[in-house]
Each structure stands twice: as structure tokens, then as C-alpha cells.
Tab-separated table of C-alpha atoms in Angstrom:
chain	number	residue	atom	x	y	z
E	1	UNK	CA	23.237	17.322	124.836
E	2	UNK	CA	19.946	16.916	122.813
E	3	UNK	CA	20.882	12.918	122.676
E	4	UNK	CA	21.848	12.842	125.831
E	5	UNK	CA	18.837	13.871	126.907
E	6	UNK	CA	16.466	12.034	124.923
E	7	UNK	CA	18.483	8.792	126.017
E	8	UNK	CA	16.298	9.694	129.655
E	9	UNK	CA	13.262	9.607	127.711
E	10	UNK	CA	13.271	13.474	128.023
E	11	UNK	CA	11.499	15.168	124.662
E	12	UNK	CA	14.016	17.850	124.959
E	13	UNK	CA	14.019	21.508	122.618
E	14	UNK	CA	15.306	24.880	122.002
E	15	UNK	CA	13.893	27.776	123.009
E	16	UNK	CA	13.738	31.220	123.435
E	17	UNK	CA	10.837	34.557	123.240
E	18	UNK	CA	10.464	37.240	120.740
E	19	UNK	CA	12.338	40.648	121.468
E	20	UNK	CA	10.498	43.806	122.734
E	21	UNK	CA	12.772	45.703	120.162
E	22	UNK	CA	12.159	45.470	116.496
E	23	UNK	CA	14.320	43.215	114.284
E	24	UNK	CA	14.335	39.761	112.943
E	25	UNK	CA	13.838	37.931	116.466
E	26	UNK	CA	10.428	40.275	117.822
E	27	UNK	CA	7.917	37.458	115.329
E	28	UNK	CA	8.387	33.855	115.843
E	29	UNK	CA	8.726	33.495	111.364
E	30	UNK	CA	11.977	35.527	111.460
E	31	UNK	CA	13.172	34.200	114.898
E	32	UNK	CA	13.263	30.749	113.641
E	33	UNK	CA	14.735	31.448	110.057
E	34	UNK	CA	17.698	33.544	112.291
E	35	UNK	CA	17.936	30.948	114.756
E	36	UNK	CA	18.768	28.372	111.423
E	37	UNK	CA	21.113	30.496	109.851
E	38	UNK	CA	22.749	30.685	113.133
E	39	UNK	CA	22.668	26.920	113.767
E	40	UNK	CA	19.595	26.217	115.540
E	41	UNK	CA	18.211	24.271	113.678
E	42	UNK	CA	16.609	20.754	114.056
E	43	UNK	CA	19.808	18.880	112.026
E	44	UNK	CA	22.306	20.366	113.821
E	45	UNK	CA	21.092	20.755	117.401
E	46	UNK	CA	19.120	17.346	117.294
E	47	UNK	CA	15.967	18.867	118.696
E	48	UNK	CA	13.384	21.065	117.639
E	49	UNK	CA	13.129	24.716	117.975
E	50	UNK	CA	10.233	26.637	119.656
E	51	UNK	CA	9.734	30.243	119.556
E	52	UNK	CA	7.552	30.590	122.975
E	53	UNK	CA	5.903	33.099	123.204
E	54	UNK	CA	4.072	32.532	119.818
E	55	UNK	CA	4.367	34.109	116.104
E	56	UNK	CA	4.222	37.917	118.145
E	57	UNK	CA	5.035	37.460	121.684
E	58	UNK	CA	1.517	37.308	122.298
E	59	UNK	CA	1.365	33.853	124.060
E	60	UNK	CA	2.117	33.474	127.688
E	61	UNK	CA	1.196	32.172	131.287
E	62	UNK	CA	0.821	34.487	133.921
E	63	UNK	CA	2.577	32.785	136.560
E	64	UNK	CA	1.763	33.808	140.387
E	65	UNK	CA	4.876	34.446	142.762
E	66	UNK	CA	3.528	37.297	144.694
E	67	UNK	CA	6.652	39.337	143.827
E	68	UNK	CA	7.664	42.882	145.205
E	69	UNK	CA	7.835	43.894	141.476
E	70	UNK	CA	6.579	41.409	139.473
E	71	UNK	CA	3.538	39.611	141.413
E	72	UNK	CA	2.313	37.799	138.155
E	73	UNK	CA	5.628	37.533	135.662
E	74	UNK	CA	4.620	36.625	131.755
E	75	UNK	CA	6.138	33.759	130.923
E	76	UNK	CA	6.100	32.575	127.179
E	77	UNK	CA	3.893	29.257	127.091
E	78	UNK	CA	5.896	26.532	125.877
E	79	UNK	CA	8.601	27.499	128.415
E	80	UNK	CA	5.511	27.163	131.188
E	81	UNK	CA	4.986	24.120	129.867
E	82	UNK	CA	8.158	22.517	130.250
E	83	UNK	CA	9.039	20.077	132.885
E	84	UNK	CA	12.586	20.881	133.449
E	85	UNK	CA	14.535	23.999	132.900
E	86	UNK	CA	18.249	24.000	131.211
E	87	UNK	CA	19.900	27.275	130.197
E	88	UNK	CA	22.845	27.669	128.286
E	89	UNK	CA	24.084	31.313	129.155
E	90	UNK	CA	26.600	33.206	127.188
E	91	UNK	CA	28.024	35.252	130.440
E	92	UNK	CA	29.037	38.493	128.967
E	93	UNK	CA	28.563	42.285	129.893
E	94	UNK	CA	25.089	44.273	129.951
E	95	UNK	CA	24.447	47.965	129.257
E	96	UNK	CA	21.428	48.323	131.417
E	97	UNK	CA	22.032	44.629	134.190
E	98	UNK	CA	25.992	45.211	134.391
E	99	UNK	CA	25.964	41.148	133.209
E	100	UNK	CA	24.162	39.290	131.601
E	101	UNK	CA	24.312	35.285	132.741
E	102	UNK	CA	21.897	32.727	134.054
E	103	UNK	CA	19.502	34.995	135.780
E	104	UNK	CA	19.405	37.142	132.727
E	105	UNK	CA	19.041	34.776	130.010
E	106	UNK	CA	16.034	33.290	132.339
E	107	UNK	CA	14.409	36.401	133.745
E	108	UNK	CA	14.542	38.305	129.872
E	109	UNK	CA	15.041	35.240	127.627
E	110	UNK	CA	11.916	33.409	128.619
E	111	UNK	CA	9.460	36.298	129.263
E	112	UNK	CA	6.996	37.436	126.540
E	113	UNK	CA	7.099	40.424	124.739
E	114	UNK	CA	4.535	42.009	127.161
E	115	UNK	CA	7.224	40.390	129.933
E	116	UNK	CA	9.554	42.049	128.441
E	117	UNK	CA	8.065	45.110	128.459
E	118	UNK	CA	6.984	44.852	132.109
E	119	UNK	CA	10.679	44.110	133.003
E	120	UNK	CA	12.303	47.113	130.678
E	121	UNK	CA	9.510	50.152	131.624
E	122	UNK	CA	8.825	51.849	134.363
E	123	UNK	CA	5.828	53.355	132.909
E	124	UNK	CA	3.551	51.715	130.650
E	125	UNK	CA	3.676	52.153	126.711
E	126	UNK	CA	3.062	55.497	124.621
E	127	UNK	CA	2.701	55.716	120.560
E	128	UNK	CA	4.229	58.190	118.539
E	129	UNK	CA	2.370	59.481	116.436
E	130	UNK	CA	4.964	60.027	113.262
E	131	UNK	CA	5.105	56.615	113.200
E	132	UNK	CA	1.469	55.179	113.667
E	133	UNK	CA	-0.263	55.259	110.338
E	134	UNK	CA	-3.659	54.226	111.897
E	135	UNK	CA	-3.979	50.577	110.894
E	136	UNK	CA	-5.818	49.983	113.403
E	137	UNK	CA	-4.359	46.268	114.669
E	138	UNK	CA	-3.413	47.908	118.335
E	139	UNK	CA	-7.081	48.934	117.764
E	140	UNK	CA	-8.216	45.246	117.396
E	141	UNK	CA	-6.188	43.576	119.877
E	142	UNK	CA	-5.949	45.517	123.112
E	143	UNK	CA	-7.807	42.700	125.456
E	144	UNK	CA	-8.156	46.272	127.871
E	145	UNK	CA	-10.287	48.614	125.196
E	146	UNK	CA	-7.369	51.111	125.746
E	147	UNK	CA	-6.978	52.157	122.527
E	148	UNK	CA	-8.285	54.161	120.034
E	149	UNK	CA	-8.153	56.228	117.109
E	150	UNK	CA	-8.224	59.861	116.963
E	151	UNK	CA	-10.078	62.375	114.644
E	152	UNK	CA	-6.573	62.085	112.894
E	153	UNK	CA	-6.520	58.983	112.561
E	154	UNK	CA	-3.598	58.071	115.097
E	155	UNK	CA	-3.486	55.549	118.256
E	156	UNK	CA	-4.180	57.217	121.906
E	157	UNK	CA	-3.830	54.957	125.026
E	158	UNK	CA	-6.542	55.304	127.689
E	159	UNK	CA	-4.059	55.239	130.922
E	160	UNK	CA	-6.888	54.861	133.205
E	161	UNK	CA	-7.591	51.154	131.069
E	162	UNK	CA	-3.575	50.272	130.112
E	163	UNK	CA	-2.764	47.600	132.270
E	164	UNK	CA	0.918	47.409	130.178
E	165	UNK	CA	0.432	44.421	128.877
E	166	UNK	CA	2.955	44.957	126.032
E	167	UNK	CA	0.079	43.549	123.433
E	168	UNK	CA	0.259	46.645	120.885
E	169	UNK	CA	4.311	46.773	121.316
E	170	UNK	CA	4.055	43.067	120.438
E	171	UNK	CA	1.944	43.986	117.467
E	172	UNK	CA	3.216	47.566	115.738
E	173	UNK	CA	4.720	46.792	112.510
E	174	UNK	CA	5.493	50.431	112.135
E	175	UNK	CA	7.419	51.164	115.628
E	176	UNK	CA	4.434	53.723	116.716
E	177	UNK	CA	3.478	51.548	119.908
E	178	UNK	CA	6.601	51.849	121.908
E	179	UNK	CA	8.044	51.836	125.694
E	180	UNK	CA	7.577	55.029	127.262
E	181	UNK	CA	10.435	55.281	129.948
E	182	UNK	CA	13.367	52.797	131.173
E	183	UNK	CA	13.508	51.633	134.593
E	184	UNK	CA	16.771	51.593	136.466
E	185	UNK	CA	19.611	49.014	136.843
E	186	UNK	CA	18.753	48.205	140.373
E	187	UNK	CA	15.305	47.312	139.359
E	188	UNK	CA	15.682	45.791	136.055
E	189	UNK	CA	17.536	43.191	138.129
E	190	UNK	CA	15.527	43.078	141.198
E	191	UNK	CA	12.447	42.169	138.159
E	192	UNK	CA	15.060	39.467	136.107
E	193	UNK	CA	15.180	37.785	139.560
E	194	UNK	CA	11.680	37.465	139.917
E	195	UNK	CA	10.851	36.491	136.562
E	196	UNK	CA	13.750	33.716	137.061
E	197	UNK	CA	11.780	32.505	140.040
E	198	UNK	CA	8.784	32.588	138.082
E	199	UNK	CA	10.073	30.459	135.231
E	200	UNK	CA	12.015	27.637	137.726
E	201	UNK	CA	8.968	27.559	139.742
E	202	UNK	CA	8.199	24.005	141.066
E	203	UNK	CA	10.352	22.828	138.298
E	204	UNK	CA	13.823	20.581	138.352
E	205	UNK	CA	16.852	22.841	137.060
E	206	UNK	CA	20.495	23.072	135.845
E	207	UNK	CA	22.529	25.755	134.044
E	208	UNK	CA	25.798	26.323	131.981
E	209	UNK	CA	27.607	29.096	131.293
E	210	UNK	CA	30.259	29.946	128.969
E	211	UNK	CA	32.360	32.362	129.992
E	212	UNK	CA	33.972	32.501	126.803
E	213	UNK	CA	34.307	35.652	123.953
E	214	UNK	CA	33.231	37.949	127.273
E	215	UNK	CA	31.569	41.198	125.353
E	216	UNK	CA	31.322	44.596	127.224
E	217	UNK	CA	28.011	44.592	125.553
E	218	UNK	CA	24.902	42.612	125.146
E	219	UNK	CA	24.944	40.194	122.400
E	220	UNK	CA	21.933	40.627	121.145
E	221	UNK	CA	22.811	43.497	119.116
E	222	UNK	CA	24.401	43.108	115.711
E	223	UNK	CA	27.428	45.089	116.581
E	224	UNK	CA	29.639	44.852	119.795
E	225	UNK	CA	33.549	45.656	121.037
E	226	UNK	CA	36.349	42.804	121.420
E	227	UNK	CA	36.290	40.782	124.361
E	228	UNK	CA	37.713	42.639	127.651
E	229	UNK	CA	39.537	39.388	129.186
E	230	UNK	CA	40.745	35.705	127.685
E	231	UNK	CA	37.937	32.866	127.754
E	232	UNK	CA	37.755	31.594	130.980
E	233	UNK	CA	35.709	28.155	130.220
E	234	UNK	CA	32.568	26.518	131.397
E	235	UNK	CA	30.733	26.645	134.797
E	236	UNK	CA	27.504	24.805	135.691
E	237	UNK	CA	25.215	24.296	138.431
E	238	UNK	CA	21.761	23.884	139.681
E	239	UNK	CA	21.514	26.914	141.525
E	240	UNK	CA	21.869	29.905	139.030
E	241	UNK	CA	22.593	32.658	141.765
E	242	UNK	CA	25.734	31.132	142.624
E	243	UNK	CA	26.291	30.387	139.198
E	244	UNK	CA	26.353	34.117	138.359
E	245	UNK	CA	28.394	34.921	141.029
E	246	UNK	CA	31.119	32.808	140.483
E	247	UNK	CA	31.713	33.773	136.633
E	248	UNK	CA	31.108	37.236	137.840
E	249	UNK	CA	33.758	36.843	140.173
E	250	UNK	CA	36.250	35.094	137.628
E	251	UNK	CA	35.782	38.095	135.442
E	252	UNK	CA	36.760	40.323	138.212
E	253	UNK	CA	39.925	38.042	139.352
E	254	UNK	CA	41.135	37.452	135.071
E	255	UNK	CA	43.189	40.479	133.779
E	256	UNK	CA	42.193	42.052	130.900
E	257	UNK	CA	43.017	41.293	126.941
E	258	UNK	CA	45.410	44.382	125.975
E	259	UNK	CA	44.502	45.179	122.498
E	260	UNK	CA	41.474	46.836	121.237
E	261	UNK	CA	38.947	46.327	123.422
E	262	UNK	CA	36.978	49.098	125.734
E	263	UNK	CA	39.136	48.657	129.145
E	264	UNK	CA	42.464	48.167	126.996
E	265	UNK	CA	42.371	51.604	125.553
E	266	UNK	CA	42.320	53.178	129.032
E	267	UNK	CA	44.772	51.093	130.562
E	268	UNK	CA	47.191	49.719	128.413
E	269	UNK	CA	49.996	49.182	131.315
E	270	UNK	CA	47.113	47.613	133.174
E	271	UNK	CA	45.807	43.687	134.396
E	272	UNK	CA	42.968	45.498	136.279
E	273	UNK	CA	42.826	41.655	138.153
E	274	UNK	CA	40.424	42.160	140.955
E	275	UNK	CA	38.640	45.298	139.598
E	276	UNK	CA	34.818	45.029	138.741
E	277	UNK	CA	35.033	44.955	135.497
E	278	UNK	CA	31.599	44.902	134.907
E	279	UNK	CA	31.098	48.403	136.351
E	280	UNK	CA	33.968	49.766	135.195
E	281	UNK	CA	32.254	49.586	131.294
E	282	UNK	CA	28.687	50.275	132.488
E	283	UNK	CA	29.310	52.500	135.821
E	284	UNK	CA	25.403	53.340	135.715
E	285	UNK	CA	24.375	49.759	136.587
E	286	UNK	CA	25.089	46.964	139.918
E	287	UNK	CA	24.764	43.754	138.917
E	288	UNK	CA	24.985	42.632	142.451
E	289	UNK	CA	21.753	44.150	143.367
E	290	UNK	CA	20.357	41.621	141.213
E	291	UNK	CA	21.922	38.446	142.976
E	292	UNK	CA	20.952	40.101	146.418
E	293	UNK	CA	17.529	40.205	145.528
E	294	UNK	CA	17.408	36.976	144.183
E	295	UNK	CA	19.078	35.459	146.986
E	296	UNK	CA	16.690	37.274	149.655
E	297	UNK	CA	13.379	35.346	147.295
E	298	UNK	CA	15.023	31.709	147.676
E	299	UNK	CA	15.983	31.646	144.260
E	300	UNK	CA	19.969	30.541	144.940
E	301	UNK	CA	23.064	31.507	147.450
E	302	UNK	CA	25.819	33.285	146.237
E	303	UNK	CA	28.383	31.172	148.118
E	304	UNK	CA	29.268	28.501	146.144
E	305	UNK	CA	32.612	26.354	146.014
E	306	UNK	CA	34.375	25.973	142.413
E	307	UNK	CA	35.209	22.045	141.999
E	308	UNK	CA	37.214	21.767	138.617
E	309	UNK	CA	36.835	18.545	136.200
């Protein structure tokens, strides 16, 4: 793809922003050594790899769309900076979205770690206080003067100056800066759609999804179930609304794998072809709430016609 590409005259590269949660992927130094291990790496991918949001998520464009939720999303810079948008999209299931596919893997993948945390809370961040040991960086940082330290030595956010920025999530080594309360399925997608538009803004697009080793879960977390159906292949297209709802809709028409996966151990005499899959691991969430409210911002159509090659 990477040669392909740069036979255009494009400078393509990889890409992707730090986490809001800790681990080895929330600072650009341990993203990148992951991302090798992995296989994204500059020999085998044929391009370079840029962590986007900067060594800790701190580096972003705030990018106008006058959204319902998200009027100024926070996109990480070098993904502002590109000409042209391509995502590769692992379509699998989501805890808190239902699915996670194009929208997903644009919306979350490409915000900043304050993006992130505008996208994931409903409320803006709070520090606990076992956990802060008063070093003071949240201190340093906060562009708002929102923080400060207390006779015991401990971080306290000024709510009336917090604008939520994310900046002292972004920068706790220690956990003690973290996201106060979760915002709900139907809104956490309603804000992935606006971030997508954000990030394809006035840019040329296309996007691929494997629909292959379909998770119940997210995988971004080091531990997962089997896959709930058989790999279904590869879909693509320049408009990633109807992209999502046509794997979502595969999913729905495959039956399941029987063996030990979460929907086999409920119905082992069961296909469950036709049934929402999707919902029927994470009943808390609709995923189609999501594609409506991208669809209603002029981000994509969900009617779309399957041509096989």
C-alpha cells in the first residue's frame, strides 16, 4: 500500500494518537516501540510511523465544525496536517460504541488525549488524591491556571477555570488526574461522528475494513474472547458511514462460530443469522445512533450497494 502510494508521489505514513488510559500507547516513546514489536515499523510497512498527537497527547488542532457536541474536536497535529485520509479499520465489537469500525477508528483513533477525553466524559476530570503525590507537573502545565496544590500537598481542580482540556490526564504519571464520569453510548457515538467529520474535513478520503477475527470486545485491551462469527473479508469505500453499515450488517446476516466464544455459550443449537449481534454482547449500547447522527451532519449515507471483486 505504502509503495503504491508513493508511486503517486504521495509521502504516505502511519499513524495513530496516544490513549487516554494508561499503558504503553498513552506517550508517543512507548507507542512507537509497541507499534515495532507489533510490525509497524518503517522496514516492514515501508513508511514511517508518527505518533500524532506528540510524546503526551499534548499536540493538536482545534478544528471548527460547529458541532451539537463537539463544536471544536482535538485533532492530533500530524493527522491535521495530512492531505488525504486512509483508515485501515479492524471492524470488531465495542463495550461502550456497540462497534468499533471506520467512524470509530477516525472519531477515537485520531483525537488527542484531551480529544479523547472530551469524547469519553461527560464531566470534566477529577484527581484522586491516593494517587497524586504532589509533583506538581499538572501544576505546571494547565494552560487554564486550574490547578493547584493543597496545604497537603495534593492537586485540586478549579471547576469554575477547567475547560477539560485533558492536559493533566495527558500528563499524570501516577494515575491521580483521571476522568470523572462516562458519557453514554448514544453520545459517545453521536461525538465519534463529529470528530470523524472533523478529521475528513475538506480532505480527499477512502477506508478499509477487515472484517476478519470479529472480537466481542475492543482490541485495544490486552485480553479479549474468541471471535463470535467466521471472517467475513474486506470492504472499502470512500464514504465511511456506509462502510460501517454494511460490515455491521454482514455481522448481523453471518451465523455465529459455535465454540467458545461469548454468544456460543448461550446458544449452542443456534446461527443467530439476522440477530444484532452487536447488541446482543453489549445490550447497554446502539451503534446505530452513531451512523444516524453521522448521516444527519453529511458525513456518509448508510445505503450503500455491495459490488464484489
Amino acid at each position: 500500500m505504502a509503495n503504491l502510494l508513493r508511486s503517486f508521489g504521495a509521502k504516505p505514513f502511519l499513524t495513530d494518537c496516544n490513549t487516554l488510559y494508561s499503558g504503553r500507547r498513552s506517550n508517543a516513546v512507548e507507542h512507537l516501540q509497541s507499534a515495532m514489536e507489533n510490525g509497524f515499523n518503517p522496514i516492514s510497512a515501508q513508511c514511517q510511523v508518527i505518533i500524532a498527537d506528540g510524546v503526551k497527547g499534548t499536540d493538536y488542532r482545534e478544528i471548527p465544525i460547529d458541532g451539537e457536541y463537539c463544536p471544536t474536536p482535538k485533532i492530533g497535529t500530524a493527522i491535521a496536517d495530512a492531505d488525504i485520509i486512509i483508515s485501515m479499520n479492524h471492524f470488531k465489537g465495542h463495550e461502550q460504541t456497540g462497534f468499533g469500525g471506520a467512524l470509530k477508528n477516525l472519531g477515537m483513533g485520531c483525537a488527542s488525549v484531551g480529544g479523547k477525553l472530551e469524547l469519553h466524559a461527560s464531566s470534566q476530570p477529577k484527581i484522586d488524591t491516593g494517587n497524586c503525590i504532589g509533583c506538581n507537573i499538572c501544576v505546571k502545565h494547565c494552560a487554564h491556571n486550574a490547578i493547584h496544590l493543597n496545604a497537603e500537598r495534593k492537586a485540586e481542580i478549579d471547576y469554575a477555570k477547567c475547560v477539560g482540556c485533558g492536559q493533566c490526564v495527558a500528563l499524570c504519571q501516577h494515575d491521580a488526574a483521571v476522568v470523572s464520569d462516562w458519557d453514554t453510548s448514544e453520545r459517545l457515538n453521536y461525538k465519534i461522528a463529529e470528530y470523524s467529520a472533523a478529521v475528513l474535513k475538506d480532505k480527499p478520503h477512502f477506508h478499509i475494513s477487515f472484517i476478519m477475527n470479529v472480537s466481542p470486545e475492543c482490541d485495544c485491551w490486552n485480553h479479549n474472547d474468541a471471535a463470535i462469527i467466521p471472517d467475513l473479508g474486506m470492504l472499502a469505500s470512500a464514504d465511511p458511514v456506509a462502510l460501517d453499515k454494511a460490515c455491521a450488517d454482514l455481522v448481523i446476516q453471518s451465523p455465529i462460530l459455535h465454540g467458545n466464544n461469548v454468544l456460543a455459550k448461550g446458544h449452542e443449537h443456534e446461527d443467530l443469522c439476522g440477530c444484532d449481534k452487536f447488541h446482543m454482547v453489549h445490550p447497554d449500547t446502539d451503534w446505530l445512533a452513531g451512523l444516524r447522527h453521522a448521516e444527519k451532519i453529511g458525513l456518509g449515507t448508510m445505503d450503500y450497494e455491495l459490488i464484489k471483486i
